[in-house]
Amino acid sequence: MSDRSSNSTHRPPTAREARGSSRRRGRRARFTLLRLLLWVVLAVLGLGIGVTAGIAVSLWHSVPPLDQIVFNPDLSTILYDRNGQEITRLYRENRVWLPIREMPASIQHAIVAVEDARFYQHHGFDPIAIARALVANVRSRGIVQGGGTITQQLARNAFLTHERTLSRKLREVIWAVQIERRYSKSEILERYLNEIYFGNGAYGVEAASQLYFGHSARTLSLPEAALLAAIPRGPAIYDPYNHPDAALERRNFVLRRMAETGFITPQQMEAAQSVPLELTARRTRPQTQAPAFVDYVISTLLDQGFTEADLWASGLKIYTTLDLSYQRAAQQALDASLPDGGVDSQGVLQPQGAVVTLDARTGAILAMVGGRSQPPGSSTVANQFNRAVYAYRQPGSAMKPFVYLAALDHGFTPASIVVDAPVRYPMGDGTYWEPQNDDHRFRGPITLRDALAGSVNVVAVKLLDQVGVGTAMEYARRMGITTLVDRGHPNDMNLSFTLGGLTKGVSPLEMASAYNTLANRGTYMRPYAVVAVVDRRGNTLYEGRPQPRVVLKEETAYLMTSMMEDVISRGTGRAAAIGRPAAGKTGTTSDNTNAWFVGFTPDVTTAVWVGNDQQAKPLVFHGRAYGSPLAAAIWGAYMKQALAGQPVSDFRKPPRLVEGVLIDTRNGLLGGPGTPPAFRRYEVFVAGTEPTRYAGDAFQTPQQPQVTPSVPQSPSPGMPTPASSDGPTPESPADASPPQAVTSPPSSASGETFDGATIPTASSSRPSATASTAAGSVYL
């Protein structure tokens, strides 16, 4: 008996019993692990709650007392010029306070229904709404709902920032609770409806109602109230002018929410939803001292991530680069000099113009005039288009400096000779292009300095043919021109490039920035308009800084500047003379539709453009044709006034220059006792490029073959081939004898490198491009 008992007690467990025992041990292990994880989660939650509570307590003590929670709806954004003078205030006048007792119930109910349905039940923040939003966001794995209340929105807009941080959100809740303690629900709703942004510069329901419907908010209909309530969630997205379909859909959603919350009946909802959008015409902004510049600043800051609400509603201080004294002088010179061509079909006075001035050393925009002032009572549409930035027009001969720069970097000097004589280029369709000078004269051999001063077209075309269109185009791009086209059809890869025959054209701002590279001794400075943006608490939100990029050798920039000084002193830009060192270039299209002068002093660079808004219409008024002399005169009048009283400075010379080299302008060689006074000139060279041989007393005419170059840069059929209308060179005798010798041909180096990029070098092995003589090469 005892033996059996002992055997039954110690028998091994069956397989079933073993499996059960294993499961029990597994359950105990999992329970232990779950209990451990639970403690970890509770510890983390406790720590998080503790930290959050600590932050909340700290933030609670930072909230001002109830009597100091006062709303200030007059928080305009102010723009200042570089001297601290106020330029304008953004929409300070576009807010009209309306007491809530004068607001119809429809707008109050619409806002509450769509923004905070439990507004009258909570005490500043709504835990139920927060939980509901949390669940919805978890389910959608994204942010699809928010739990903020009307009071929280009011706190954020009036007292806080829009940064997305936990501390800001906690501060928002604390402020909302304090606001609810300080104000009644009616007072909170009143302030909210007068503070909120409704798009297009309108703040508060009264300004919004006047803007969109042309009447007071006191008489809002139900569909109108629902539309206004639809906009604040996304003023740009639900803009009824720009996005009417989205605005209509959102309005009908508001009406549906009003019915769901019991503010209106289903029948009222359906009747209101059937009403189409009925808006008054969009109105323009109030004019400012510098409307084009202000619009440019706004566009710049929107690109930097600021919102419309930031710029028009948060009380920012925007410190800009504008100099109001320059701005007023530019506007005055433009208005006083343009002829009266009458108003066009849009009611805009023609011709129009634009002026841009940059600080030569930093690229800061000192003045920006987007159009001429309009007479009282005329259409204001002219000020809606900023021609200084967005008018892409043909530049005429103002493109020539880019070609000359390429030549100077590839073996040419200011004394190099090019023969101004007839030339033909095949068009590819069996026809030929024969570039012409404005006066239809040919001057024979001429130095590059004289050719640029007189804006001789044939020389510029031959020069481009020699250095290559791609090379010259790369110089223009490196100096800030972004609109050039080198692919597809049509494109700018043709010889009319040097005469301004471009596919898209250029803007005054980019032309000013490109020429400013010369004023800044070869360093390109990207134009900028904003120095700093500061919020109402003194925090700097944005800073604009100069962005330099070296794109030219300093010696090349100086030589080009020296040659362009002659454009003003004795060439086509004499109307721009201001009695101090200045350089520039004229530009006029052959059909007189665009007139330019872009010039610079050691301190500032200014581009002036004149033309009709309808580009096909020439600048001919009362029987008189206008061209670049008009633009040059505007430049001169403006610069004299703007620079009056400022010290006179000269262009700084780089060290590797050789000055005072006497040359013979008939051949570019060293001048001697036998050189007639009319052909004697003291020239400047980069060291090592000056001539070393004397011209001598005797000249013989070299045999010059008739050459018709066949080159890939020839104009394509149908491409624009404008001729400059800037005029002849005053000091280039047409009957001068051809020379026996000229300077060396362009270098065949592989390229020049600036800022990590290589500018290609034109080949010197162009067939039929030169005629050899005993003394050297004559460029045809």
Tab-separated table of C-alpha atoms in Angstrom, residues 104-421:
chain	number	residue	atom	x	y	z
A	104	PRO	CA	-26.528	90.541	-36.618
A	105	ALA	CA	-27.026	87.176	-34.905
A	106	SER	CA	-26.220	85.413	-38.174
A	107	ILE	CA	-22.519	86.320	-38.113
A	108	GLN	CA	-22.188	85.507	-34.404
A	109	HIS	CA	-23.863	82.123	-34.829
A	110	ALA	CA	-21.910	81.303	-37.993
A	111	ILE	CA	-18.539	81.929	-36.325
A	112	VAL	CA	-19.456	79.968	-33.216
A	113	ALA	CA	-20.834	77.036	-35.237
A	114	VAL	CA	-17.754	76.581	-37.381
A	115	GLU	CA	-14.990	77.661	-34.989
A	116	ASP	CA	-16.131	76.656	-31.476
A	117	ALA	CA	-19.545	74.984	-31.115
A	118	ARG	CA	-19.175	74.688	-27.300
A	119	PHE	CA	-18.115	78.326	-26.922
A	120	TYR	CA	-20.870	79.126	-24.426
A	121	GLN	CA	-20.194	75.990	-22.311
A	122	HIS	CA	-16.400	75.965	-21.737
A	123	HIS	CA	-14.244	78.307	-19.649
A	124	GLY	CA	-11.486	79.169	-22.114
A	125	PHE	CA	-10.407	75.739	-23.293
A	126	ASP	CA	-12.506	72.702	-24.171
A	127	PRO	CA	-11.268	69.281	-22.929
A	128	ILE	CA	-13.998	67.511	-24.907
A	129	ALA	CA	-12.932	69.180	-28.140
A	130	ILE	CA	-9.269	68.409	-27.383
A	131	ALA	CA	-10.055	64.718	-26.805
A	132	ARG	CA	-12.188	64.549	-29.936
A	133	ALA	CA	-9.421	66.148	-32.013
A	134	LEU	CA	-6.832	63.796	-30.507
A	135	VAL	CA	-8.856	60.727	-31.471
A	136	ALA	CA	-9.461	62.036	-34.989
A	137	ASN	CA	-5.789	62.856	-35.493
A	138	VAL	CA	-4.685	59.418	-34.249
A	139	ARG	CA	-7.125	57.680	-36.563
A	140	SER	CA	-6.028	59.698	-39.579
A	141	ARG	CA	-2.334	59.581	-38.610
A	142	GLY	CA	-2.117	63.319	-39.163
A	143	ILE	CA	-3.406	66.671	-37.980
A	144	VAL	CA	-6.986	66.884	-39.245
A	145	GLN	CA	-8.667	68.605	-36.296
A	146	GLY	CA	-7.719	71.148	-33.681
A	147	GLY	CA	-9.081	71.544	-30.226
A	148	GLY	CA	-8.577	75.276	-29.936
A	149	THR	CA	-11.415	77.542	-28.855
A	150	ILE	CA	-12.396	81.017	-29.943
A	151	THR	CA	-10.902	82.326	-26.718
A	152	GLN	CA	-7.610	80.543	-27.413
A	153	GLN	CA	-7.509	81.969	-30.927
A	154	LEU	CA	-8.124	85.420	-29.529
A	155	ALA	CA	-5.304	84.962	-27.024
A	156	ARG	CA	-2.939	83.754	-29.733
A	157	ASN	CA	-3.734	86.563	-32.171
A	158	ALA	CA	-3.757	89.357	-29.616
A	159	PHE	CA	-1.014	88.425	-27.149
A	160	LEU	CA	1.079	85.468	-28.345
A	161	THR	CA	3.017	84.199	-31.341
A	162	HIS	CA	2.088	81.464	-33.820
A	163	GLU	CA	5.047	79.206	-33.075
A	164	ARG	CA	4.189	75.510	-32.707
A	165	THR	CA	5.677	74.606	-29.318
A	166	LEU	CA	4.306	73.016	-26.171
A	167	SER	CA	5.109	76.064	-24.068
A	168	ARG	CA	3.242	78.357	-26.461
A	169	LYS	CA	0.215	76.032	-26.441
A	170	LEU	CA	0.201	75.925	-22.634
A	171	ARG	CA	0.603	79.692	-22.483
A	172	GLU	CA	-2.329	79.998	-24.897
A	173	VAL	CA	-4.560	77.911	-22.605
A	174	ILE	CA	-3.551	79.936	-19.533
A	175	TRP	CA	-4.191	83.212	-21.338
A	176	ALA	CA	-7.591	81.897	-22.497
A	177	VAL	CA	-8.560	81.071	-18.917
A	178	GLN	CA	-7.503	84.547	-17.778
A	179	ILE	CA	-9.436	86.169	-20.624
A	180	GLU	CA	-12.557	84.224	-19.624
A	181	ARG	CA	-12.096	85.439	-16.043
A	182	ARG	CA	-11.709	89.029	-17.225
A	183	TYR	CA	-14.370	89.269	-19.940
A	184	SER	CA	-17.867	87.977	-20.574
A	185	LYS	CA	-18.658	85.664	-23.476
A	186	SER	CA	-20.268	88.536	-25.338
A	187	GLU	CA	-17.183	90.726	-24.880
A	188	ILE	CA	-14.866	87.917	-25.996
A	189	LEU	CA	-16.891	87.294	-29.142
A	190	GLU	CA	-16.995	91.025	-29.855
A	191	ARG	CA	-13.220	91.309	-29.672
A	192	TYR	CA	-12.716	88.168	-31.707
A	193	LEU	CA	-14.999	89.354	-34.514
A	194	ASN	CA	-13.211	92.701	-34.591
A	195	GLU	CA	-9.702	91.195	-34.478
A	196	ILE	CA	-9.900	88.277	-36.886
A	197	TYR	CA	-8.357	88.433	-40.365
A	198	PHE	CA	-10.763	87.965	-43.298
A	199	GLY	CA	-8.250	88.110	-46.148
A	200	ASN	CA	-7.373	90.792	-48.694
A	201	GLY	CA	-6.233	93.138	-45.933
A	202	ALA	CA	-9.571	93.248	-44.102
A	203	TYR	CA	-9.647	92.886	-40.306
A	204	GLY	CA	-12.889	92.565	-38.435
A	205	VAL	CA	-16.349	91.865	-39.773
A	206	GLU	CA	-17.105	95.483	-40.601
A	207	ALA	CA	-14.077	95.982	-42.857
A	208	ALA	CA	-14.654	92.556	-44.401
A	209	SER	CA	-18.311	93.244	-45.112
A	210	GLN	CA	-17.451	96.578	-46.726
A	211	LEU	CA	-14.731	94.906	-48.790
A	212	TYR	CA	-16.640	91.892	-50.074
A	213	PHE	CA	-20.235	93.145	-50.143
A	214	GLY	CA	-20.010	96.923	-50.225
A	215	HIS	CA	-22.195	97.482	-47.154
A	216	SER	CA	-22.007	97.432	-43.375
A	217	ALA	CA	-21.896	94.193	-41.399
A	218	ARG	CA	-25.030	95.456	-39.651
A	219	THR	CA	-27.069	94.314	-42.643
A	220	LEU	CA	-25.391	90.992	-43.408
A	221	SER	CA	-27.650	88.336	-44.860
A	222	LEU	CA	-27.360	84.707	-43.767
A	223	PRO	CA	-25.392	83.613	-46.909
A	224	GLU	CA	-23.092	86.617	-46.523
A	225	ALA	CA	-22.484	85.922	-42.838
A	226	ALA	CA	-21.699	82.277	-43.612
A	227	LEU	CA	-19.208	83.328	-46.306
A	228	LEU	CA	-17.397	85.639	-43.902
A	229	ALA	CA	-17.265	82.869	-41.309
A	230	ALA	CA	-15.784	80.555	-43.948
A	231	ILE	CA	-12.742	82.699	-44.697
A	232	PRO	CA	-10.682	82.948	-41.446
A	233	ARG	CA	-9.725	79.260	-41.408
A	234	GLY	CA	-7.717	79.884	-44.622
A	235	PRO	CA	-7.842	83.455	-45.998
A	236	ALA	CA	-5.737	82.558	-49.030
A	237	ILE	CA	-7.405	79.185	-49.681
A	238	TYR	CA	-10.972	80.499	-49.334
A	239	ASP	CA	-10.406	83.893	-50.965
A	240	PRO	CA	-13.730	84.434	-52.789
A	241	TYR	CA	-12.026	86.569	-55.451
A	242	ASN	CA	-9.241	84.143	-56.328
A	243	HIS	CA	-10.875	80.832	-55.348
A	244	PRO	CA	-14.665	81.259	-55.628
A	245	ASP	CA	-15.408	77.512	-55.843
A	246	ALA	CA	-13.481	76.725	-52.671
A	247	ALA	CA	-15.107	79.697	-50.905
A	248	LEU	CA	-18.596	78.564	-51.958
A	249	GLU	CA	-17.978	75.010	-50.759
A	250	ARG	CA	-16.674	76.265	-47.410
A	251	ARG	CA	-19.631	78.660	-47.042
A	252	ASN	CA	-22.086	75.811	-47.522
A	253	PHE	CA	-20.185	73.774	-44.937
A	254	VAL	CA	-20.630	76.641	-42.462
A	255	LEU	CA	-24.367	76.672	-43.158
A	256	ARG	CA	-24.520	72.924	-42.579
A	257	ARG	CA	-22.743	73.326	-39.236
A	258	MET	CA	-25.185	76.086	-38.265
A	259	ALA	CA	-28.057	73.691	-38.920
A	260	GLU	CA	-26.369	70.839	-37.016
A	261	THR	CA	-25.808	73.069	-33.985
A	262	GLY	CA	-29.389	74.353	-34.045
A	263	PHE	CA	-28.728	77.961	-35.005
A	264	ILE	CA	-30.806	77.691	-38.182
A	265	THR	CA	-33.387	75.249	-39.528
A	266	PRO	CA	-32.688	72.776	-42.364
A	267	GLN	CA	-35.014	74.823	-44.557
A	268	GLN	CA	-32.995	78.009	-43.898
A	269	MET	CA	-29.800	76.095	-44.652
A	270	GLU	CA	-31.064	74.862	-48.018
A	271	ALA	CA	-32.344	78.290	-49.021
A	272	ALA	CA	-29.039	79.953	-48.126
A	273	GLN	CA	-26.964	77.284	-49.879
A	274	SER	CA	-28.827	77.918	-53.122
A	275	VAL	CA	-27.720	81.583	-53.192
A	276	PRO	CA	-24.687	82.184	-55.478
A	277	LEU	CA	-21.664	84.223	-54.395
A	278	GLU	CA	-22.423	87.899	-54.850
A	279	LEU	CA	-19.329	90.088	-54.359
A	280	THR	CA	-18.552	93.708	-54.955
A	281	ALA	CA	-15.640	94.560	-57.261
A	282	ARG	CA	-12.196	94.145	-55.768
A	283	ARG	CA	-10.819	97.449	-54.514
A	284	THR	CA	-7.205	98.541	-54.645
A	285	ARG	CA	-5.045	99.394	-51.687
A	286	PRO	CA	-4.442	102.935	-50.483
A	287	GLN	CA	-1.451	104.498	-52.235
A	288	THR	CA	1.807	104.862	-50.335
A	289	GLN	CA	4.975	106.846	-50.886
A	290	ALA	CA	6.609	103.859	-52.596
A	291	PRO	CA	3.876	101.421	-53.679
A	292	ALA	CA	6.102	99.300	-55.931
A	293	PHE	CA	8.728	98.936	-53.233
A	294	VAL	CA	6.157	98.100	-50.566
A	295	ASP	CA	4.674	95.395	-52.802
A	296	TYR	CA	8.178	94.034	-53.391
A	297	VAL	CA	8.832	93.899	-49.632
A	298	ILE	CA	5.544	92.077	-49.053
A	299	SER	CA	6.351	89.567	-51.800
A	300	THR	CA	9.836	89.026	-50.361
A	301	LEU	CA	8.538	88.320	-46.863
A	302	LEU	CA	5.776	86.021	-48.091
A	303	ASP	CA	8.494	84.043	-49.875
A	304	GLN	CA	10.378	83.883	-46.566
A	305	GLY	CA	7.458	82.149	-44.859
A	306	PHE	CA	5.542	85.051	-43.359
A	307	THR	CA	1.777	84.857	-43.784
A	308	GLU	CA	-0.628	87.586	-44.773
A	309	ALA	CA	-1.882	87.657	-41.200
A	310	ASP	CA	1.702	88.159	-39.980
A	311	LEU	CA	2.239	91.133	-42.268
A	312	TRP	CA	-1.109	92.855	-41.827
A	313	ALA	CA	-2.211	91.983	-38.316
A	314	SER	CA	0.626	91.270	-35.918
A	315	GLY	CA	2.167	94.693	-35.369
A	316	LEU	CA	5.507	94.024	-37.055
A	317	LYS	CA	8.194	96.633	-37.603
A	318	ILE	CA	9.844	96.125	-40.980
A	319	TYR	CA	13.139	97.947	-41.451
A	320	THR	CA	13.938	98.282	-45.157
A	321	THR	CA	16.781	99.441	-47.373
A	322	LEU	CA	14.731	102.206	-49.037
A	323	ASP	CA	15.946	105.785	-48.854
A	324	LEU	CA	12.916	108.042	-49.099
A	325	SER	CA	15.024	110.957	-50.353
A	326	TYR	CA	16.179	108.821	-53.301
A	327	GLN	CA	12.648	107.520	-53.802
A	328	ARG	CA	11.105	110.986	-53.995
A	329	ALA	CA	13.842	112.249	-56.316
A	330	ALA	CA	13.397	109.256	-58.632
A	331	GLN	CA	9.626	109.641	-58.800
A	332	GLN	CA	9.923	113.375	-59.380
A	333	ALA	CA	12.493	112.984	-62.196
A	334	LEU	CA	10.397	110.349	-63.938
A	335	ASP	CA	7.149	112.295	-63.674
A	336	ALA	CA	8.723	115.579	-64.767
A	337	SER	CA	10.524	114.182	-67.811
A	338	LEU	CA	8.068	111.816	-69.486
A	339	PRO	CA	6.002	113.259	-72.332
A	340	ASP	CA	2.233	113.311	-72.131
A	341	GLY	CA	0.982	110.622	-74.457
A	342	GLY	CA	-2.533	110.511	-73.039
A	343	VAL	CA	-4.243	107.610	-71.323
A	344	ASP	CA	-4.625	104.169	-72.824
A	345	SER	CA	-7.711	101.946	-72.910
A	346	GLN	CA	-7.107	101.051	-69.246
A	347	GLY	CA	-7.079	104.693	-68.209
A	348	VAL	CA	-3.317	104.654	-67.552
A	349	LEU	CA	-1.192	107.624	-68.547
A	350	GLN	CA	1.444	106.742	-71.176
A	351	PRO	CA	4.312	106.388	-71.730
A	352	GLN	CA	5.364	104.599	-68.574
A	353	GLY	CA	8.714	104.169	-66.910
A	354	ALA	CA	10.595	102.529	-64.076
A	355	VAL	CA	13.590	103.407	-61.921
A	356	VAL	CA	15.687	101.175	-59.644
A	357	THR	CA	18.641	102.303	-57.541
A	358	LEU	CA	21.020	99.982	-55.674
A	359	ASP	CA	23.732	100.625	-53.140
A	360	ALA	CA	26.857	99.701	-55.101
A	361	ARG	CA	28.619	98.021	-52.191
A	362	THR	CA	25.759	95.997	-50.705
A	363	GLY	CA	23.024	95.570	-53.321
A	364	ALA	CA	20.500	97.265	-51.012
A	365	ILE	CA	17.554	98.726	-52.931
A	366	LEU	CA	17.551	102.473	-52.274
A	367	ALA	CA	14.726	103.412	-54.638
A	368	MET	CA	12.156	101.526	-56.694
A	369	VAL	CA	9.665	103.363	-58.877
A	370	GLY	CA	7.291	101.021	-60.677
A	371	GLY	CA	5.532	103.613	-62.827
A	372	ARG	CA	4.797	107.280	-63.305
A	373	SER	CA	2.334	109.014	-61.022
A	374	GLN	CA	-1.190	109.169	-62.338
A	375	PRO	CA	-3.190	112.399	-62.448
A	376	PRO	CA	-5.912	112.889	-59.806
A	377	GLY	CA	-9.090	111.005	-60.611
A	378	SER	CA	-7.422	108.639	-63.072
A	379	SER	CA	-7.354	104.858	-62.857
A	380	THR	CA	-5.120	103.413	-60.158
A	381	VAL	CA	-4.412	100.281	-62.168
A	382	ALA	CA	-0.992	101.707	-63.092
A	383	ASN	CA	0.245	101.290	-59.541
A	384	GLN	CA	-0.836	97.647	-59.435
A	385	PHE	CA	1.946	96.628	-61.837
A	386	ASN	CA	5.537	96.974	-60.678
A	387	ARG	CA	7.396	97.629	-63.913
A	388	ALA	CA	10.722	97.862	-62.083
A	389	VAL	CA	10.537	94.143	-61.268
A	390	TYR	CA	8.044	92.543	-63.642
A	391	ALA	CA	8.333	94.496	-66.913
A	392	TYR	CA	10.542	92.308	-69.120
A	393	ARG	CA	11.442	94.464	-72.098
A	394	GLN	CA	13.998	94.464	-74.909
A	395	PRO	CA	17.171	96.231	-73.669
A	396	GLY	CA	18.655	97.349	-76.998
A	397	SER	CA	22.332	98.280	-76.815
A	398	ALA	CA	22.321	98.091	-73.023
A	399	MET	CA	23.343	94.433	-73.620
A	400	LYS	CA	26.617	95.416	-75.320
A	401	PRO	CA	28.709	95.693	-72.112
A	402	PHE	CA	28.352	91.935	-71.544
A	403	VAL	CA	29.917	91.303	-74.965
A	404	TYR	CA	32.695	93.834	-74.353
A	405	LEU	CA	33.438	92.266	-70.960
A	406	ALA	CA	33.887	88.877	-72.583
A	407	ALA	CA	36.213	90.453	-75.154
A	408	LEU	CA	38.308	92.222	-72.499
A	409	ASP	CA	38.751	88.940	-70.656
A	410	HIS	CA	39.860	87.152	-73.817
A	411	GLY	CA	42.631	89.239	-75.289
A	412	PHE	CA	41.032	92.521	-76.373
A	413	THR	CA	41.869	95.888	-74.836
A	414	PRO	CA	40.150	99.284	-74.981
A	415	ALA	CA	42.598	100.131	-77.801
A	416	SER	CA	41.858	97.051	-79.919
A	417	ILE	CA	40.721	97.853	-83.451
A	418	VAL	CA	37.641	96.441	-85.142
A	419	VAL	CA	36.697	97.497	-88.668
A	420	ASP	CA	33.268	99.044	-88.901
A	421	ALA	CA	32.346	97.896	-92.412
